[in-house]
Amino acid sequence: MAEARLIDGKAAAASLRAAVAKAAADIKAKHGFQPGLAAVLVGEDPASQVYVKSKGKASIEAGLKSIEHRLPASTGESQLLDLVARLNADPEVDGILVQLPLPKQIDPQHVIDSLDPAKDVDGFHAANVGRLWSGGKSLVPCTPYGCLLLLRQTLGNLAGLNAVVLGRSNIVGKPMAALLLAESCTVTIAHSKSRDLKAISRQADILVAAVGKPEMVKGDWIKLGATVIDVGINRIATPDGKGKLVGDVAFAEASQVAGAITPVPGGVGPMTIACLLRNTLLASCRRRGLAEPAI
Ligand code: NAP
């Protein structure tokens, strides 16, 4: 079989960001406001600093208002909850994201529970999770929604396909499964206690890997012609000492079997921020009773 088609997440993300920018410009022209995204960073985790910076930059490029709150690593839970309460009440703030992980003295679940669900652009609040599973209108977690957009772009109608999701986190695996079920896929969720992951994976027309284990999914785990979405971002050592990023899928061998596959980097990653911008825009329209742009 020919080598798998590469699913270009960078290009898909660029076109979604352009659509958000156009919709934001229309909103500004018609209604005179900019959707506002408030990002809260507690502590100095280097990866989190990079994420928050790039989310702020992408917001500004899309014509959204970016508001950043940086708090020291010693911040107590009640201080953070006070800030979230202020952002919930601030009419200029349409979306709130609290960058995870949080320092150990803060329970992330308390913070998620304290968010106004209408501003929960990460889609982690129980109200949004419940609406997602029950088929209501919700703010959907950004990474799995980005995966869904890539799957729709690659396959069109997903109804009836066998989808296997490797990983059951609240951030990726579970919402991914909910989204695929809503597309009428037959969905299997596998995890670290699942038996014979290879046999389960080989049933998949759509295989989504979100386990955080470098190159765990081998070529012979993949059904011929399947579509493979690799969510994993893992840094591994290289002889030159620089290290490199790999996904959860052994890309070179998987490409020989799959019909289409996302690369790492350049696949799912760029979609996550683009979907965050989209969620902020949608949240701003819903909160203010405006018609939602079709993006
Ligand atoms: P997580 O919270 O650590 O969850 C990992 C999941 O994988 C768990 O459900 C775990 O099972 C399962 N798992 C772990 N080892 C396994 C194994 N050997 N066999 C089968 N299942 C196994 O991770 P996450 O937040 O979902 O992230 C997953 C990966 O995606 C990471 O590499 C992360 O960096 C990446 N990620 C990328 C983006 C992006 O924007 N591209 C966004 C988020 C995450 P149990 O539940 O049984 O423990």
Short mmCIF file of C-alpha atoms and ligand atoms in Angstrom, two decimals:
data_model
loop_
_atom_site.label_atom_id
_atom_site.label_comp_id
_atom_site.label_asym_id
_atom_site.label_seq_id
_atom_site.Cartn_x
_atom_site.Cartn_y
_atom_site.Cartn_z
CA MET A 1 0.00 0.00 0.00
CA ALA A 2 1.12 3.58 -0.71
CA GLU A 3 2.36 5.68 2.18
CA ALA A 4 -0.40 7.27 4.30
CA ARG A 5 -1.72 10.70 3.43
CA LEU A 6 -0.40 13.30 5.86
CA ILE A 7 -3.12 15.21 7.73
CA ASP A 8 -1.87 18.79 7.82
CA GLY A 9 -2.88 20.23 11.18
CA LYS A 10 -0.90 23.44 10.60
CA ALA A 11 -2.90 24.28 7.49
CA ALA A 12 -6.23 23.33 9.10
CA ALA A 13 -5.41 25.43 12.15
CA ALA A 14 -4.37 28.42 10.00
CA SER A 15 -7.69 28.34 8.17
CA LEU A 16 -9.69 28.05 11.43
CA ARG A 17 -7.72 30.95 12.91
CA ALA A 18 -8.42 33.01 9.81
CA ALA A 19 -12.14 32.20 10.13
CA VAL A 20 -12.10 33.27 13.80
CA ALA A 21 -10.28 36.50 12.85
CA LYS A 22 -12.87 37.28 10.19
CA ALA A 23 -15.76 36.59 12.58
CA ALA A 24 -14.10 38.69 15.31
CA ALA A 25 -13.66 41.59 12.87
CA ASP A 26 -17.36 41.34 11.89
CA ILE A 27 -18.37 41.39 15.57
CA LYS A 28 -16.22 44.44 16.21
CA ALA A 29 -17.68 46.25 13.20
CA LYS A 30 -21.31 45.37 14.02
CA HIS A 31 -21.34 45.28 17.81
CA GLY A 32 -18.27 47.30 18.84
CA PHE A 33 -16.55 44.81 21.14
CA GLN A 34 -13.66 42.35 21.02
CA PRO A 35 -14.18 38.89 22.52
CA GLY A 36 -11.84 38.70 25.53
CA LEU A 37 -9.81 35.71 26.67
CA ALA A 38 -8.33 35.77 30.18
CA ALA A 39 -5.45 33.35 30.78
CA VAL A 40 -4.34 32.63 34.33
CA LEU A 41 -0.87 31.21 34.97
CA VAL A 42 0.18 30.22 38.47
CA GLY A 43 3.88 29.56 39.00
CA GLU A 44 6.81 29.32 36.63
CA ASP A 45 6.38 25.96 34.90
CA PRO A 46 8.38 26.51 31.67
CA ALA A 47 6.00 24.58 29.37
CA SER A 48 2.99 26.42 30.83
CA GLN A 49 4.73 29.77 30.29
CA VAL A 50 5.25 28.89 26.63
CA TYR A 51 1.61 27.76 26.22
CA VAL A 52 0.17 30.90 27.84
CA LYS A 53 2.43 33.15 25.78
CA SER A 54 1.45 31.47 22.52
CA LYS A 55 -2.27 31.53 23.42
CA GLY A 56 -1.99 35.29 24.11
CA LYS A 57 -0.17 35.91 20.83
CA ALA A 58 -2.68 33.85 18.85
CA SER A 59 -5.59 35.70 20.51
CA ILE A 60 -4.21 39.08 19.51
CA GLU A 61 -3.50 37.89 15.95
CA ALA A 62 -7.14 36.76 15.67
CA GLY A 63 -8.41 40.14 16.86
CA LEU A 64 -9.42 38.92 20.33
CA LYS A 65 -8.57 40.77 23.52
CA SER A 66 -5.90 38.92 25.51
CA ILE A 67 -5.80 39.39 29.27
CA GLU A 68 -3.05 37.67 31.26
CA HIS A 69 -2.86 37.10 35.00
CA ARG A 70 0.43 35.72 36.29
CA LEU A 71 0.47 34.67 39.93
CA PRO A 72 3.41 33.39 42.00
CA ALA A 73 3.86 29.66 42.68
CA SER A 74 3.05 30.34 46.36
CA THR A 75 -0.51 31.51 45.52
CA GLY A 76 -3.12 29.91 47.78
CA GLU A 77 -6.28 28.25 46.49
CA SER A 78 -8.55 30.95 47.95
CA GLN A 79 -6.56 33.71 46.19
CA LEU A 80 -6.95 31.91 42.86
CA LEU A 81 -10.66 31.33 43.49
CA ASP A 82 -11.06 35.06 44.24
CA LEU A 83 -9.45 35.91 40.90
CA VAL A 84 -11.71 33.44 39.06
CA ALA A 85 -14.75 35.02 40.77
CA ARG A 86 -13.64 38.47 39.55
CA LEU A 87 -13.14 37.16 35.99
CA ASN A 88 -16.55 35.42 36.11
CA ALA A 89 -18.12 38.78 37.00
CA ASP A 90 -16.12 40.88 34.51
CA PRO A 91 -18.33 41.70 31.51
CA GLU A 92 -15.26 42.21 29.26
CA VAL A 93 -14.09 38.63 29.82
CA ASP A 94 -15.75 36.04 27.57
CA GLY A 95 -13.40 33.13 28.13
CA ILE A 96 -11.29 32.05 31.12
CA LEU A 97 -8.53 29.52 30.97
CA VAL A 98 -6.57 28.49 34.01
CA GLN A 99 -3.39 26.85 32.78
CA LEU A 100 -2.81 23.38 34.23
CA PRO A 101 -0.95 21.93 36.05
CA LEU A 102 -1.42 24.04 39.18
CA PRO A 103 0.95 24.08 42.19
CA LYS A 104 0.22 21.26 44.62
CA GLN A 105 -1.52 23.42 47.26
CA ILE A 106 -4.34 24.13 44.76
CA ASP A 107 -6.93 21.48 43.86
CA PRO A 108 -7.56 21.88 40.11
CA GLN A 109 -11.07 20.44 40.48
CA HIS A 110 -12.04 23.25 42.91
CA VAL A 111 -10.85 25.78 40.34
CA ILE A 112 -12.70 24.13 37.44
CA ASP A 113 -15.86 23.91 39.56
CA SER A 114 -15.63 27.65 40.31
CA LEU A 115 -15.61 28.73 36.64
CA ASP A 116 -18.71 30.23 35.07
CA PRO A 117 -19.59 27.40 32.59
CA ALA A 118 -20.46 30.05 29.99
CA LYS A 119 -16.81 31.26 30.12
CA ASP A 120 -15.21 27.81 30.47
CA VAL A 121 -13.42 27.81 27.11
CA ASP A 122 -11.44 24.68 28.02
CA GLY A 123 -14.75 22.82 28.36
CA PHE A 124 -13.74 21.14 31.64
CA HIS A 125 -16.63 22.28 33.90
CA ALA A 126 -19.13 19.52 34.79
CA ALA A 127 -21.94 21.51 33.15
CA ASN A 128 -20.11 21.47 29.81
CA VAL A 129 -19.07 17.82 30.20
CA GLY A 130 -22.67 16.83 30.93
CA ARG A 131 -24.02 18.81 27.99
CA LEU A 132 -21.44 17.24 25.68
CA TRP A 133 -22.49 13.70 26.66
CA SER A 134 -26.21 14.50 26.65
CA GLY A 135 -26.13 16.16 23.23
CA GLY A 136 -26.67 19.76 24.38
CA LYS A 137 -24.83 22.89 23.29
CA SER A 138 -21.56 23.08 25.22
CA LEU A 139 -18.06 24.45 25.13
CA VAL A 140 -16.05 21.42 23.98
CA PRO A 141 -12.45 20.69 25.09
CA CYS A 142 -10.11 22.11 22.48
CA THR A 143 -7.76 19.21 21.70
CA PRO A 144 -10.44 16.58 20.99
CA TYR A 145 -12.52 19.09 19.04
CA GLY A 146 -9.44 19.82 16.92
CA CYS A 147 -9.06 16.07 16.32
CA LEU A 148 -12.71 15.88 15.25
CA LEU A 149 -12.23 18.70 12.72
CA LEU A 150 -9.22 16.88 11.25
CA LEU A 151 -11.24 13.65 11.02
CA ARG A 152 -14.18 15.36 9.32
CA GLN A 153 -11.81 17.03 6.87
CA THR A 154 -10.14 13.69 6.10
CA LEU A 155 -13.13 11.34 6.05
CA GLY A 156 -16.26 13.46 5.63
CA ASN A 157 -19.12 11.55 7.26
CA LEU A 158 -17.91 9.45 10.20
CA ALA A 159 -21.19 7.59 10.84
CA GLY A 160 -20.85 3.84 11.34
CA LEU A 161 -17.05 3.80 11.53
CA ASN A 162 -15.27 1.88 14.29
CA ALA A 163 -13.39 4.39 16.42
CA VAL A 164 -10.89 3.39 19.10
CA VAL A 165 -9.66 6.00 21.56
CA LEU A 166 -6.52 5.05 23.48
CA GLY A 167 -6.59 7.05 26.74
CA ARG A 168 -9.45 8.10 29.02
CA SER A 169 -8.35 11.45 30.47
CA ASN A 170 -10.91 14.18 31.08
CA ILE A 171 -8.91 16.48 28.80
CA VAL A 172 -8.60 14.26 25.72
CA GLY A 173 -9.79 10.64 25.80
CA LYS A 174 -13.29 10.96 27.32
CA PRO A 175 -14.42 14.07 25.39
CA MET A 176 -12.95 12.56 22.20
CA ALA A 177 -15.10 9.48 22.74
CA ALA A 178 -18.19 11.65 23.35
CA LEU A 179 -17.58 13.59 20.13
CA LEU A 180 -17.10 10.42 18.07
CA LEU A 181 -20.25 8.90 19.55
CA ALA A 182 -22.14 12.06 18.60
CA GLU A 183 -20.87 11.49 15.02
CA SER A 184 -22.46 8.00 15.19
CA CYS A 185 -19.18 6.11 15.32
CA THR A 186 -19.01 2.82 17.22
CA VAL A 187 -16.63 3.85 19.98
CA THR A 188 -14.23 1.85 22.13
CA ILE A 189 -12.25 3.57 24.89
CA ALA A 190 -9.08 1.75 25.93
CA HIS A 191 -6.70 2.57 28.78
CA SER A 192 -3.84 1.22 30.86
CA LYS A 193 -5.92 -1.67 32.22
CA SER A 194 -7.28 -2.73 28.82
CA ARG A 195 -6.25 -6.20 27.65
CA ASP A 196 -4.62 -6.68 24.25
CA LEU A 197 -4.48 -3.11 23.02
CA LYS A 198 -3.06 -4.32 19.73
CA ALA A 199 -6.14 -6.44 18.95
CA ILE A 200 -8.48 -3.60 20.04
CA SER A 201 -6.58 -1.05 17.94
CA ARG A 202 -6.61 -3.28 14.86
CA GLN A 203 -10.43 -3.04 14.79
CA ALA A 204 -10.28 0.73 14.32
CA ASP A 205 -11.22 2.61 11.18
CA ILE A 206 -10.33 5.67 13.28
CA LEU A 207 -7.55 5.32 15.87
CA VAL A 208 -6.96 8.20 18.27
CA ALA A 209 -3.88 7.78 20.47
CA ALA A 210 -3.77 9.94 23.61
CA VAL A 211 -1.69 8.04 26.14
CA GLY A 212 1.53 10.04 26.56
CA LYS A 213 3.76 7.01 25.80
CA PRO A 214 6.34 7.66 23.07
CA GLU A 215 5.68 5.60 19.93
CA MET A 216 3.63 2.99 21.80
CA VAL A 217 1.33 2.30 18.84
CA LYS A 218 3.21 0.17 16.32
CA GLY A 219 2.54 -0.38 12.63
CA ASP A 220 1.00 -3.81 13.24
CA TRP A 221 -1.59 -2.27 15.65
CA ILE A 222 -3.16 -0.45 12.71
CA LYS A 223 -5.81 -1.71 10.32
CA LEU A 224 -4.88 -1.25 6.66
CA GLY A 225 -6.16 2.12 5.47
CA ALA A 226 -7.22 3.39 8.93
CA THR A 227 -7.11 7.07 9.85
CA VAL A 228 -4.70 7.67 12.74
CA ILE A 229 -4.82 10.75 14.95
CA ASP A 230 -1.77 11.06 17.20
CA VAL A 231 -2.42 13.37 20.15
CA GLY A 232 0.73 12.47 22.05
CA ILE A 233 3.52 14.98 22.57
CA ASN A 234 6.57 13.30 24.07
CA ARG A 235 10.13 14.57 24.23
CA ILE A 236 12.70 11.81 23.81
CA ALA A 237 16.48 11.89 24.05
CA THR A 238 18.61 11.91 20.89
CA PRO A 239 22.35 11.14 20.56
CA ASP A 240 23.13 14.83 19.85
CA GLY A 241 21.61 15.73 23.23
CA LYS A 242 19.02 18.07 21.71
CA GLY A 243 16.06 15.67 22.08
CA LYS A 244 13.05 15.59 19.79
CA LEU A 245 9.28 15.45 19.93
CA VAL A 246 7.48 12.24 19.02
CA GLY A 247 3.88 11.17 19.28
CA ASP A 248 2.24 8.11 20.81
CA VAL A 249 2.39 6.41 17.40
CA ALA A 250 5.52 4.98 15.75
CA PHE A 251 5.06 7.30 12.80
CA ALA A 252 7.39 5.72 10.18
CA GLU A 253 5.93 2.22 10.44
CA ALA A 254 2.34 3.41 10.99
CA SER A 255 2.57 5.47 7.79
CA GLN A 256 3.14 2.26 5.82
CA VAL A 257 -0.24 0.86 6.94
CA ALA A 258 -2.56 3.78 7.69
CA GLY A 259 -4.62 5.55 5.04
CA ALA A 260 -4.06 8.94 6.67
CA ILE A 261 -2.09 10.05 9.73
CA THR A 262 -1.27 13.20 11.70
CA PRO A 263 2.43 14.02 12.16
CA VAL A 264 3.98 15.14 15.47
CA PRO A 265 4.64 18.02 15.52
CA GLY A 266 2.33 19.72 13.02
CA GLY A 267 -0.79 17.57 13.47
CA VAL A 268 -3.12 17.90 16.43
CA GLY A 269 -1.01 20.44 18.35
CA PRO A 270 -1.75 23.53 16.22
CA MET A 271 -5.48 22.73 16.27
CA THR A 272 -5.70 23.07 20.05
CA ILE A 273 -5.04 26.82 20.16
CA ALA A 274 -7.19 27.45 17.09
CA CYS A 275 -10.11 25.69 18.83
CA LEU A 276 -9.51 27.75 21.98
CA LEU A 277 -9.92 30.93 19.92
CA ARG A 278 -13.07 29.47 18.35
CA ASN A 279 -14.50 28.63 21.78
CA THR A 280 -13.80 32.18 23.01
CA LEU A 281 -15.61 33.63 20.02
CA LEU A 282 -18.60 31.29 20.47
CA ALA A 283 -18.71 32.00 24.21
CA SER A 284 -18.77 35.75 23.53
CA CYS A 285 -21.72 35.40 21.14
CA ARG A 286 -23.70 33.05 23.42
CA ARG A 287 -23.18 35.19 26.52
CA ARG A 288 -24.25 38.34 24.71
CA GLY A 289 -27.22 36.76 22.90
CA LEU A 290 -25.72 37.25 19.42
CA ALA A 291 -26.05 34.87 16.47
CA GLU A 292 -23.14 32.43 16.42
CA PRO A 293 -20.88 32.55 13.37
CA ALA A 294 -20.73 29.20 11.53
CA ILE A 295 -17.09 28.32 12.27
P1 NAP B 1 -3.09 11.63 30.82
O1 NAP B 1 -4.02 12.44 31.61
O2 NAP B 1 -1.79 11.19 31.42
O3 NAP B 1 -3.89 10.31 30.37
C1 NAP B 1 -3.24 9.27 29.71
C2 NAP B 1 -4.23 8.16 29.42
O4 NAP B 1 -3.54 7.14 28.72
C3 NAP B 1 -4.84 7.53 30.68
O5 NAP B 1 -6.21 7.28 30.46
C4 NAP B 1 -4.05 6.23 30.83
O6 NAP B 1 -4.81 5.15 31.33
C5 NAP B 1 -3.72 5.92 29.39
N1 NAP B 1 -2.48 5.14 29.31
C6 NAP B 1 -1.30 5.43 29.88
N2 NAP B 1 -0.41 4.45 29.61
C7 NAP B 1 -1.06 3.54 28.87
C8 NAP B 1 -0.69 2.31 28.29
N3 NAP B 1 0.56 1.82 28.41
N4 NAP B 1 -1.61 1.62 27.61
C9 NAP B 1 -2.87 2.10 27.48
N5 NAP B 1 -3.28 3.27 27.99
C10 NAP B 1 -2.38 3.98 28.69
O7 NAP B 1 -2.71 12.32 29.44
P2 NAP B 1 -3.56 13.34 28.51
O8 NAP B 1 -3.62 14.67 29.16
O9 NAP B 1 -4.80 12.69 28.04
O10 NAP B 1 -2.52 13.47 27.30
C11 NAP B 1 -2.17 12.35 26.49
C12 NAP B 1 -1.07 12.76 25.54
O11 NAP B 1 -1.56 13.80 24.71
C13 NAP B 1 0.18 13.34 26.20
O12 NAP B 1 1.31 12.98 25.42
C14 NAP B 1 -0.03 14.83 26.13
O13 NAP B 1 1.20 15.55 26.12
C15 NAP B 1 -0.73 14.95 24.83
N6 NAP B 1 -1.58 16.14 24.70
C16 NAP B 1 -1.46 16.86 23.56
C17 NAP B 1 -2.26 17.96 23.38
C18 NAP B 1 -2.14 18.73 22.10
O14 NAP B 1 -2.51 19.89 22.05
N7 NAP B 1 -1.65 18.10 21.03
C19 NAP B 1 -3.17 18.36 24.35
C20 NAP B 1 -3.32 17.56 25.49
C21 NAP B 1 -2.50 16.45 25.65
P3 NAP B 1 -5.39 5.11 32.84
O15 NAP B 1 -6.56 6.04 32.84
O16 NAP B 1 -5.76 3.69 33.02
O17 NAP B 1 -4.27 5.57 33.72
#
